[in-house]
Amino acid sequence: AQTIHQWPVAEIKAVGSPLSLGCTIKGKSSPNLYWYWQATGGTLQQLFYSITVGQVESVVQLNLSASRPKDDQFILSTEKLLLSHSGFYLCAWSLPRNSDYTFGSGTRLLVI
Amino acid sequence: SQWGEENLQALSIQEGEDVTMNCSYKTYTTVVQWYRQKSGKGPAQLILIRSNEREKRSGRLRATLDTSSQSSSLSITGTLATDTAVYFCATDQGGRALIFGTGTTVSVSP
């Protein structure tokens, strides 16, 4: 069975510090991968998507970057966190030409 | 409604009642999806309706889609306390993006 795992579950970080969030999908080959950000009480805003290893398209950057170093791994990062980066980060996957999206459990980030 | 001029952001109902929430979208799509997000969790897909379908049912859920008015609705019959969540509609942009609406908070009291 396919699984999606996000890490860490939660982080408290200082403004100006670096960040790296990860997402791994097991049990599916060549999935489309997505990063979303959600402010508390808000909607989901898509940040990035990737349809293949090494290729990442930006939707809204928010001073963040993403990489896909392996077929089953998606990384979200920044070198300098801002207060506005606080929120809930969600990774999702779908199969090409398939509209079924599966979301991970998310990473809760608080920047202080 | 999500995205529309009438933003019905929150609903409070009693267990057993039926509830309907609406969504209007601006970006052309052939697929509208409905998601449920419980507190602290990622959203879970509930139902997907395509442009060639006017209505789709799944258990206690019923979704409708009117492509001429670019609107969709989700109804839940016989609500349970466990239906308490935020419900989002989303338009599928061909695998490159899933654009979410503003969400409707549904609170079901036992």
PDB file of C-alpha atoms in Angstrom:
ATOM      1  CA  ALA A   1       0.000   0.000   0.000  1.00  0.00           C
ATOM      2  CA  GLN A   2       1.158   3.505  -0.728  1.00  0.00           C
ATOM      3  CA  THR A   3       2.107   5.747   2.159  1.00  0.00           C
ATOM      4  CA  ILE A   4       3.082   9.371   2.480  1.00  0.00           C
ATOM      5  CA  HIS A   5       5.291  10.475   5.330  1.00  0.00           C
ATOM      6  CA  GLN A   6       6.159  14.036   6.283  1.00  0.00           C
ATOM      7  CA  TRP A   7       8.878  15.081   8.668  1.00  0.00           C
ATOM      8  CA  PRO A   8       9.215  16.642  11.134  1.00  0.00           C
ATOM      9  CA  VAL A   9       5.754  16.692  12.635  1.00  0.00           C
ATOM     10  CA  ALA A  10       6.317  20.111  14.165  1.00  0.00           C
ATOM     11  CA  GLU A  11       9.064  22.702  14.437  1.00  0.00           C
ATOM     12  CA  ILE A  12       9.698  25.888  16.371  1.00  0.00           C
ATOM     13  CA  LYS A  13      12.381  27.946  14.659  1.00  0.00           C
ATOM     14  CA  ALA A  14      13.905  31.390  15.047  1.00  0.00           C
ATOM     15  CA  VAL A  15      13.565  34.124  12.437  1.00  0.00           C
ATOM     16  CA  GLY A  16      16.563  34.010  10.129  1.00  0.00           C
ATOM     17  CA  SER A  17      17.320  30.343  10.741  1.00  0.00           C
ATOM     18  CA  PRO A  18      17.300  27.714   7.962  1.00  0.00           C
ATOM     19  CA  LEU A  19      14.535  25.190   7.399  1.00  0.00           C
ATOM     20  CA  SER A  20      14.221  21.847   5.701  1.00  0.00           C
ATOM     21  CA  LEU A  21      10.965  19.876   5.528  1.00  0.00           C
ATOM     22  CA  GLY A  22      10.701  16.481   3.937  1.00  0.00           C
ATOM     23  CA  CYS A  23       8.132  14.255   2.320  1.00  0.00           C
ATOM     24  CA  THR A  24       8.477  10.639   1.208  1.00  0.00           C
ATOM     25  CA  ILE A  25       6.031   8.583  -0.815  1.00  0.00           C
ATOM     26  CA  LYS A  26       6.305   4.829  -0.746  1.00  0.00           C
ATOM     27  CA  GLY A  27       4.547   2.332  -2.950  1.00  0.00           C
ATOM     28  CA  LYS A  28       4.069   4.521  -6.030  1.00  0.00           C
ATOM     29  CA  SER A  29       6.362   4.996  -8.980  1.00  0.00           C
ATOM     30  CA  SER A  30       6.846   8.432 -10.565  1.00  0.00           C
ATOM     31  CA  PRO A  31       4.111  10.283  -8.692  1.00  0.00           C
ATOM     32  CA  ASN A  32       3.362  13.970  -9.136  1.00  0.00           C
ATOM     33  CA  LEU A  33       4.336  15.725  -5.915  1.00  0.00           C
ATOM     34  CA  TYR A  34       3.074  18.967  -4.410  1.00  0.00           C
ATOM     35  CA  TRP A  35       3.794  21.323  -1.522  1.00  0.00           C
ATOM     36  CA  TYR A  36       1.026  23.383   0.052  1.00  0.00           C
ATOM     37  CA  TRP A  37       1.018  25.992   2.805  1.00  0.00           C
ATOM     38  CA  GLN A  38      -1.908  26.776   5.059  1.00  0.00           C
ATOM     39  CA  ALA A  39      -2.138  29.684   7.478  1.00  0.00           C
ATOM     40  CA  THR A  40      -4.098  29.030  10.662  1.00  0.00           C
ATOM     41  CA  GLY A  41      -7.775  29.123   9.775  1.00  0.00           C
ATOM     42  CA  GLY A  42      -6.995  29.663   6.104  1.00  0.00           C
ATOM     43  CA  THR A  43      -7.157  27.828   2.835  1.00  0.00           C
ATOM     44  CA  LEU A  44      -4.455  25.763   1.184  1.00  0.00           C
ATOM     45  CA  GLN A  45      -2.064  27.631  -1.071  1.00  0.00           C
ATOM     46  CA  GLN A  46      -0.042  25.566  -3.519  1.00  0.00           C
ATOM     47  CA  LEU A  47       3.671  26.376  -3.432  1.00  0.00           C
ATOM     48  CA  PHE A  48       5.409  23.915  -5.769  1.00  0.00           C
ATOM     49  CA  TYR A  49       4.788  20.855  -7.872  1.00  0.00           C
ATOM     50  CA  SER A  50       7.023  18.280  -9.485  1.00  0.00           C
ATOM     51  CA  ILE A  51       6.249  15.702 -12.144  1.00  0.00           C
ATOM     52  CA  THR A  52       9.685  14.106 -12.266  1.00  0.00           C
ATOM     53  CA  VAL A  53      13.000  13.846 -10.453  1.00  0.00           C
ATOM     54  CA  GLY A  54      15.048  17.012 -10.606  1.00  0.00           C
ATOM     55  CA  GLN A  55      12.233  19.166 -11.969  1.00  0.00           C
ATOM     56  CA  VAL A  56      10.264  21.509  -9.734  1.00  0.00           C
ATOM     57  CA  GLU A  57       7.830  24.213 -10.802  1.00  0.00           C
ATOM     58  CA  SER A  58       7.066  27.156  -8.559  1.00  0.00           C
ATOM     59  CA  VAL A  59       3.508  28.369  -8.108  1.00  0.00           C
ATOM     60  CA  VAL A  60       4.058  30.800  -5.241  1.00  0.00           C
ATOM     61  CA  GLN A  61       7.554  31.016  -3.822  1.00  0.00           C
ATOM     62  CA  LEU A  62       7.140  32.850  -0.520  1.00  0.00           C
ATOM     63  CA  ASN A  63      10.980  32.921  -0.226  1.00  0.00           C
ATOM     64  CA  LEU A  64      11.028  29.114  -0.195  1.00  0.00           C
ATOM     65  CA  SER A  65      12.559  26.586  -2.528  1.00  0.00           C
ATOM     66  CA  ALA A  66      11.828  22.957  -3.284  1.00  0.00           C
ATOM     67  CA  SER A  67      13.790  20.063  -4.676  1.00  0.00           C
ATOM     68  CA  ARG A  68      13.078  16.501  -5.748  1.00  0.00           C
ATOM     69  CA  PRO A  69      16.334  14.578  -5.310  1.00  0.00           C
ATOM     70  CA  LYS A  70      14.715  11.154  -5.660  1.00  0.00           C
ATOM     71  CA  ASP A  71      11.559   9.834  -7.293  1.00  0.00           C
ATOM     72  CA  ASP A  72       9.917   9.339  -3.907  1.00  0.00           C
ATOM     73  CA  GLN A  73      11.246  12.396  -2.061  1.00  0.00           C
ATOM     74  CA  PHE A  74      10.264  16.077  -2.027  1.00  0.00           C
ATOM     75  CA  ILE A  75      12.093  18.658   0.056  1.00  0.00           C
ATOM     76  CA  LEU A  76      11.000  22.184   1.006  1.00  0.00           C
ATOM     77  CA  SER A  77      13.624  24.554   2.327  1.00  0.00           C
ATOM     78  CA  THR A  78      14.785  28.070   2.953  1.00  0.00           C
ATOM     79  CA  GLU A  79      18.011  29.578   4.238  1.00  0.00           C
ATOM     80  CA  LYS A  80      16.316  32.335   6.238  1.00  0.00           C
ATOM     81  CA  LEU A  81      12.951  31.961   7.865  1.00  0.00           C
ATOM     82  CA  LEU A  82      10.512  34.856   8.170  1.00  0.00           C
ATOM     83  CA  LEU A  83       7.695  35.221  10.666  1.00  0.00           C
ATOM     84  CA  SER A  84       5.283  34.875   7.750  1.00  0.00           C
ATOM     85  CA  HIS A  85       6.508  31.328   7.131  1.00  0.00           C
ATOM     86  CA  SER A  86       4.605  30.108  10.170  1.00  0.00           C
ATOM     87  CA  GLY A  87       1.780  27.749   9.308  1.00  0.00           C
ATOM     88  CA  PHE A  88       0.957  24.229   8.264  1.00  0.00           C
ATOM     89  CA  TYR A  89       2.925  22.651   5.416  1.00  0.00           C
ATOM     90  CA  LEU A  90       1.358  19.808   3.513  1.00  0.00           C
ATOM     91  CA  CYS A  91       2.824  17.457   0.952  1.00  0.00           C
ATOM     92  CA  ALA A  92       0.588  15.643  -1.512  1.00  0.00           C
ATOM     93  CA  TRP A  93       0.902  13.172  -4.360  1.00  0.00           C
ATOM     94  CA  SER A  94      -1.132  12.106  -7.338  1.00  0.00           C
ATOM     95  CA  LEU A  95      -0.539   9.875 -10.318  1.00  0.00           C
ATOM     96  CA  PRO A  96      -0.166  11.403 -13.774  1.00  0.00           C
ATOM     97  CA  ARG A  97      -3.517  11.896 -15.527  1.00  0.00           C
ATOM     98  CA  ASN A  98      -5.297  10.922 -12.315  1.00  0.00           C
ATOM     99  CA  SER A  99      -7.274  13.348 -10.192  1.00  0.00           C
ATOM    100  CA  ASP A 100      -6.942  11.483  -6.910  1.00  0.00           C
ATOM    101  CA  TYR A 101      -4.743  13.507  -4.571  1.00  0.00           C
ATOM    102  CA  THR A 102      -3.488  12.182  -1.249  1.00  0.00           C
ATOM    103  CA  PHE A 103      -2.177  14.527   1.403  1.00  0.00           C
ATOM    104  CA  GLY A 104       0.278  13.847   4.188  1.00  0.00           C
ATOM    105  CA  SER A 105      -0.330  14.649   7.834  1.00  0.00           C
ATOM    106  CA  GLY A 106       1.553  17.920   7.567  1.00  0.00           C
ATOM    107  CA  THR A 107       4.286  19.782   9.442  1.00  0.00           C
ATOM    108  CA  ARG A 108       3.285  22.516  11.851  1.00  0.00           C
ATOM    109  CA  LEU A 109       5.870  25.358  11.773  1.00  0.00           C
ATOM    110  CA  LEU A 110       6.081  28.224  14.216  1.00  0.00           C
ATOM    111  CA  VAL A 111       8.632  30.931  13.534  1.00  0.00           C
ATOM    112  CA  ILE A 112       9.466  33.174  16.500  1.00  0.00           C
TER     113      ILE A 112
ATOM    114  CA  SER B   1     -20.322  29.792  -0.574  1.00  0.00           C
ATOM    115  CA  GLN B   2     -16.640  29.542  -1.193  1.00  0.00           C
ATOM    116  CA  TRP B   3     -15.099  32.097  -3.588  1.00  0.00           C
ATOM    117  CA  GLY B   4     -18.496  33.639  -4.358  1.00  0.00           C
ATOM    118  CA  GLU B   5     -19.910  36.950  -3.183  1.00  0.00           C
ATOM    119  CA  GLU B   6     -21.783  35.174  -0.429  1.00  0.00           C
ATOM    120  CA  ASN B   7     -19.145  33.597   1.724  1.00  0.00           C
ATOM    121  CA  LEU B   8     -20.862  31.233   4.101  1.00  0.00           C
ATOM    122  CA  GLN B   9     -17.811  30.495   6.191  1.00  0.00           C
ATOM    123  CA  ALA B  10     -19.335  28.567   9.103  1.00  0.00           C
ATOM    124  CA  LEU B  11     -22.335  26.379   9.832  1.00  0.00           C
ATOM    125  CA  SER B  12     -23.494  25.006  13.194  1.00  0.00           C
ATOM    126  CA  ILE B  13     -26.025  22.183  13.150  1.00  0.00           C
ATOM    127  CA  GLN B  14     -27.355  19.333  15.266  1.00  0.00           C
ATOM    128  CA  GLU B  15     -26.525  15.714  14.679  1.00  0.00           C
ATOM    129  CA  GLY B  16     -28.960  14.125  12.265  1.00  0.00           C
ATOM    130  CA  GLU B  17     -29.608  17.288  10.270  1.00  0.00           C
ATOM    131  CA  ASP B  18     -28.667  17.624   6.627  1.00  0.00           C
ATOM    132  CA  VAL B  19     -26.239  20.288   5.453  1.00  0.00           C
ATOM    133  CA  THR B  20     -25.373  21.758   2.076  1.00  0.00           C
ATOM    134  CA  MET B  21     -22.396  23.931   1.257  1.00  0.00           C
ATOM    135  CA  ASN B  22     -21.725  25.729  -1.975  1.00  0.00           C
ATOM    136  CA  CYS B  23     -18.723  26.667  -4.002  1.00  0.00           C
ATOM    137  CA  SER B  24     -18.277  28.856  -7.046  1.00  0.00           C
ATOM    138  CA  TYR B  25     -15.071  28.860  -9.012  1.00  0.00           C
ATOM    139  CA  LYS B  26     -13.471  31.241 -11.483  1.00  0.00           C
ATOM    140  CA  THR B  27     -10.862  29.082 -13.189  1.00  0.00           C
ATOM    141  CA  TYR B  28     -12.055  26.714 -15.925  1.00  0.00           C
ATOM    142  CA  THR B  29     -11.928  23.099 -14.869  1.00  0.00           C
ATOM    143  CA  THR B  30     -13.258  19.724 -15.863  1.00  0.00           C
ATOM    144  CA  VAL B  31     -12.971  18.303 -12.354  1.00  0.00           C
ATOM    145  CA  VAL B  32     -14.170  19.637  -9.008  1.00  0.00           C
ATOM    146  CA  GLN B  33     -13.111  17.859  -5.863  1.00  0.00           C
ATOM    147  CA  TRP B  34     -14.379  18.148  -2.313  1.00  0.00           C
ATOM    148  CA  TYR B  35     -12.120  17.656   0.686  1.00  0.00           C
ATOM    149  CA  ARG B  36     -12.645  17.391   4.401  1.00  0.00           C
ATOM    150  CA  GLN B  37     -10.003  18.587   6.817  1.00  0.00           C
ATOM    151  CA  LYS B  38     -10.234  17.754  10.484  1.00  0.00           C
ATOM    152  CA  SER B  39      -8.392  19.817  13.041  1.00  0.00           C
ATOM    153  CA  GLY B  40      -4.624  19.338  12.831  1.00  0.00           C
ATOM    154  CA  LYS B  41      -4.797  16.891   9.931  1.00  0.00           C
ATOM    155  CA  GLY B  42      -4.217  16.990   6.217  1.00  0.00           C
ATOM    156  CA  PRO B  43      -7.280  17.215   3.955  1.00  0.00           C
ATOM    157  CA  ALA B  44      -8.875  13.999   2.758  1.00  0.00           C
ATOM    158  CA  GLN B  45     -10.583  13.702  -0.596  1.00  0.00           C
ATOM    159  CA  LEU B  46     -14.297  13.004  -0.236  1.00  0.00           C
ATOM    160  CA  ILE B  47     -15.740  13.073  -3.698  1.00  0.00           C
ATOM    161  CA  LEU B  48     -14.707  14.013  -7.204  1.00  0.00           C
ATOM    162  CA  ILE B  49     -17.161  15.163  -9.849  1.00  0.00           C
ATOM    163  CA  ARG B  50     -16.371  15.657 -13.520  1.00  0.00           C
ATOM    164  CA  SER B  51     -17.803  18.110 -16.016  1.00  0.00           C
ATOM    165  CA  ASN B  52     -19.874  15.384 -17.698  1.00  0.00           C
ATOM    166  CA  GLU B  53     -21.574  14.577 -14.387  1.00  0.00           C
ATOM    167  CA  ARG B  54     -24.271  16.785 -12.884  1.00  0.00           C
ATOM    168  CA  GLU B  55     -24.502  14.805  -9.683  1.00  0.00           C
ATOM    169  CA  LYS B  56     -22.456  12.224  -7.843  1.00  0.00           C
ATOM    170  CA  ARG B  57     -23.196  10.305  -4.672  1.00  0.00           C
ATOM    171  CA  SER B  58     -20.994   8.486  -2.209  1.00  0.00           C
ATOM    172  CA  GLY B  59     -22.637   7.173   0.947  1.00  0.00           C
ATOM    173  CA  ARG B  60     -24.122  10.154   2.794  1.00  0.00           C
ATOM    174  CA  LEU B  61     -22.448  12.607   0.426  1.00  0.00           C
ATOM    175  CA  ARG B  62     -23.908  14.158  -2.687  1.00  0.00           C
ATOM    176  CA  ALA B  63     -22.045  16.532  -4.953  1.00  0.00           C
ATOM    177  CA  THR B  64     -23.441  18.553  -7.808  1.00  0.00           C
ATOM    178  CA  LEU B  65     -21.716  20.453 -10.540  1.00  0.00           C
ATOM    179  CA  ASP B  66     -23.091  23.176 -12.803  1.00  0.00           C
ATOM    180  CA  THR B  67     -20.421  24.083 -15.330  1.00  0.00           C
ATOM    181  CA  SER B  68     -22.558  26.837 -16.880  1.00  0.00           C
ATOM    182  CA  SER B  69     -22.576  28.788 -13.616  1.00  0.00           C
ATOM    183  CA  GLN B  70     -19.211  27.399 -12.500  1.00  0.00           C
ATOM    184  CA  SER B  71     -20.602  26.240  -9.199  1.00  0.00           C
ATOM    185  CA  SER B  72     -20.660  23.074  -7.154  1.00  0.00           C
ATOM    186  CA  SER B  73     -22.342  21.937  -3.980  1.00  0.00           C
ATOM    187  CA  LEU B  74     -21.736  19.269  -1.381  1.00  0.00           C
ATOM    188  CA  SER B  75     -24.547  17.875   0.741  1.00  0.00           C
ATOM    189  CA  ILE B  76     -24.229  15.623   3.751  1.00  0.00           C
ATOM    190  CA  THR B  77     -27.331  13.807   4.932  1.00  0.00           C
ATOM    191  CA  GLY B  78     -27.843  12.651   8.505  1.00  0.00           C
ATOM    192  CA  THR B  79     -24.796  14.433   9.874  1.00  0.00           C
ATOM    193  CA  LEU B  80     -22.776  12.941  12.693  1.00  0.00           C
ATOM    194  CA  ALA B  81     -20.580  14.687  15.236  1.00  0.00           C
ATOM    195  CA  THR B  82     -17.632  13.143  13.412  1.00  0.00           C
ATOM    196  CA  ASP B  83     -18.547  15.214  10.332  1.00  0.00           C
ATOM    197  CA  THR B  84     -17.271  18.281  12.197  1.00  0.00           C
ATOM    198  CA  ALA B  85     -14.516  19.660   9.984  1.00  0.00           C
ATOM    199  CA  VAL B  86     -13.620  22.270   7.411  1.00  0.00           C
ATOM    200  CA  TYR B  87     -14.827  21.403   3.916  1.00  0.00           C
ATOM    201  CA  PHE B  88     -13.027  22.666   0.841  1.00  0.00           C
ATOM    202  CA  CYS B  89     -13.858  22.513  -2.796  1.00  0.00           C
ATOM    203  CA  ALA B  90     -10.958  22.465  -5.215  1.00  0.00           C
ATOM    204  CA  THR B  91     -10.536  22.696  -8.957  1.00  0.00           C
ATOM    205  CA  ASP B  92      -8.101  20.395 -10.655  1.00  0.00           C
ATOM    206  CA  GLN B  93      -5.846  22.151 -13.161  1.00  0.00           C
ATOM    207  CA  GLY B  94      -4.732  19.071 -15.042  1.00  0.00           C
ATOM    208  CA  GLY B  95      -2.294  17.620 -12.540  1.00  0.00           C
ATOM    209  CA  ARG B  96      -0.258  20.790 -12.170  1.00  0.00           C
ATOM    210  CA  ALA B  97      -2.334  22.489  -9.531  1.00  0.00           C
ATOM    211  CA  LEU B  98      -5.233  21.953  -7.228  1.00  0.00           C
ATOM    212  CA  ILE B  99      -6.802  25.316  -6.389  1.00  0.00           C
ATOM    213  CA  PHE B 100      -8.688  25.328  -3.122  1.00  0.00           C
ATOM    214  CA  GLY B 101     -11.632  27.464  -2.122  1.00  0.00           C
ATOM    215  CA  THR B 102     -11.829  29.376   1.130  1.00  0.00           C
ATOM    216  CA  GLY B 103     -13.509  26.548   3.022  1.00  0.00           C
ATOM    217  CA  THR B 104     -16.684  26.089   5.036  1.00  0.00           C
ATOM    218  CA  THR B 105     -16.459  25.196   8.705  1.00  0.00           C
ATOM    219  CA  VAL B 106     -19.138  22.739   9.759  1.00  0.00           C
ATOM    220  CA  SER B 107     -19.744  22.103  13.463  1.00  0.00           C
ATOM    221  CA  VAL B 108     -22.088  19.235  14.314  1.00  0.00           C
ATOM    222  CA  SER B 109     -23.324  19.058  17.889  1.00  0.00           C
ATOM    223  CA  PRO B 110     -24.254  15.668  19.379  1.00  0.00           C
TER     224      PRO B 110
END
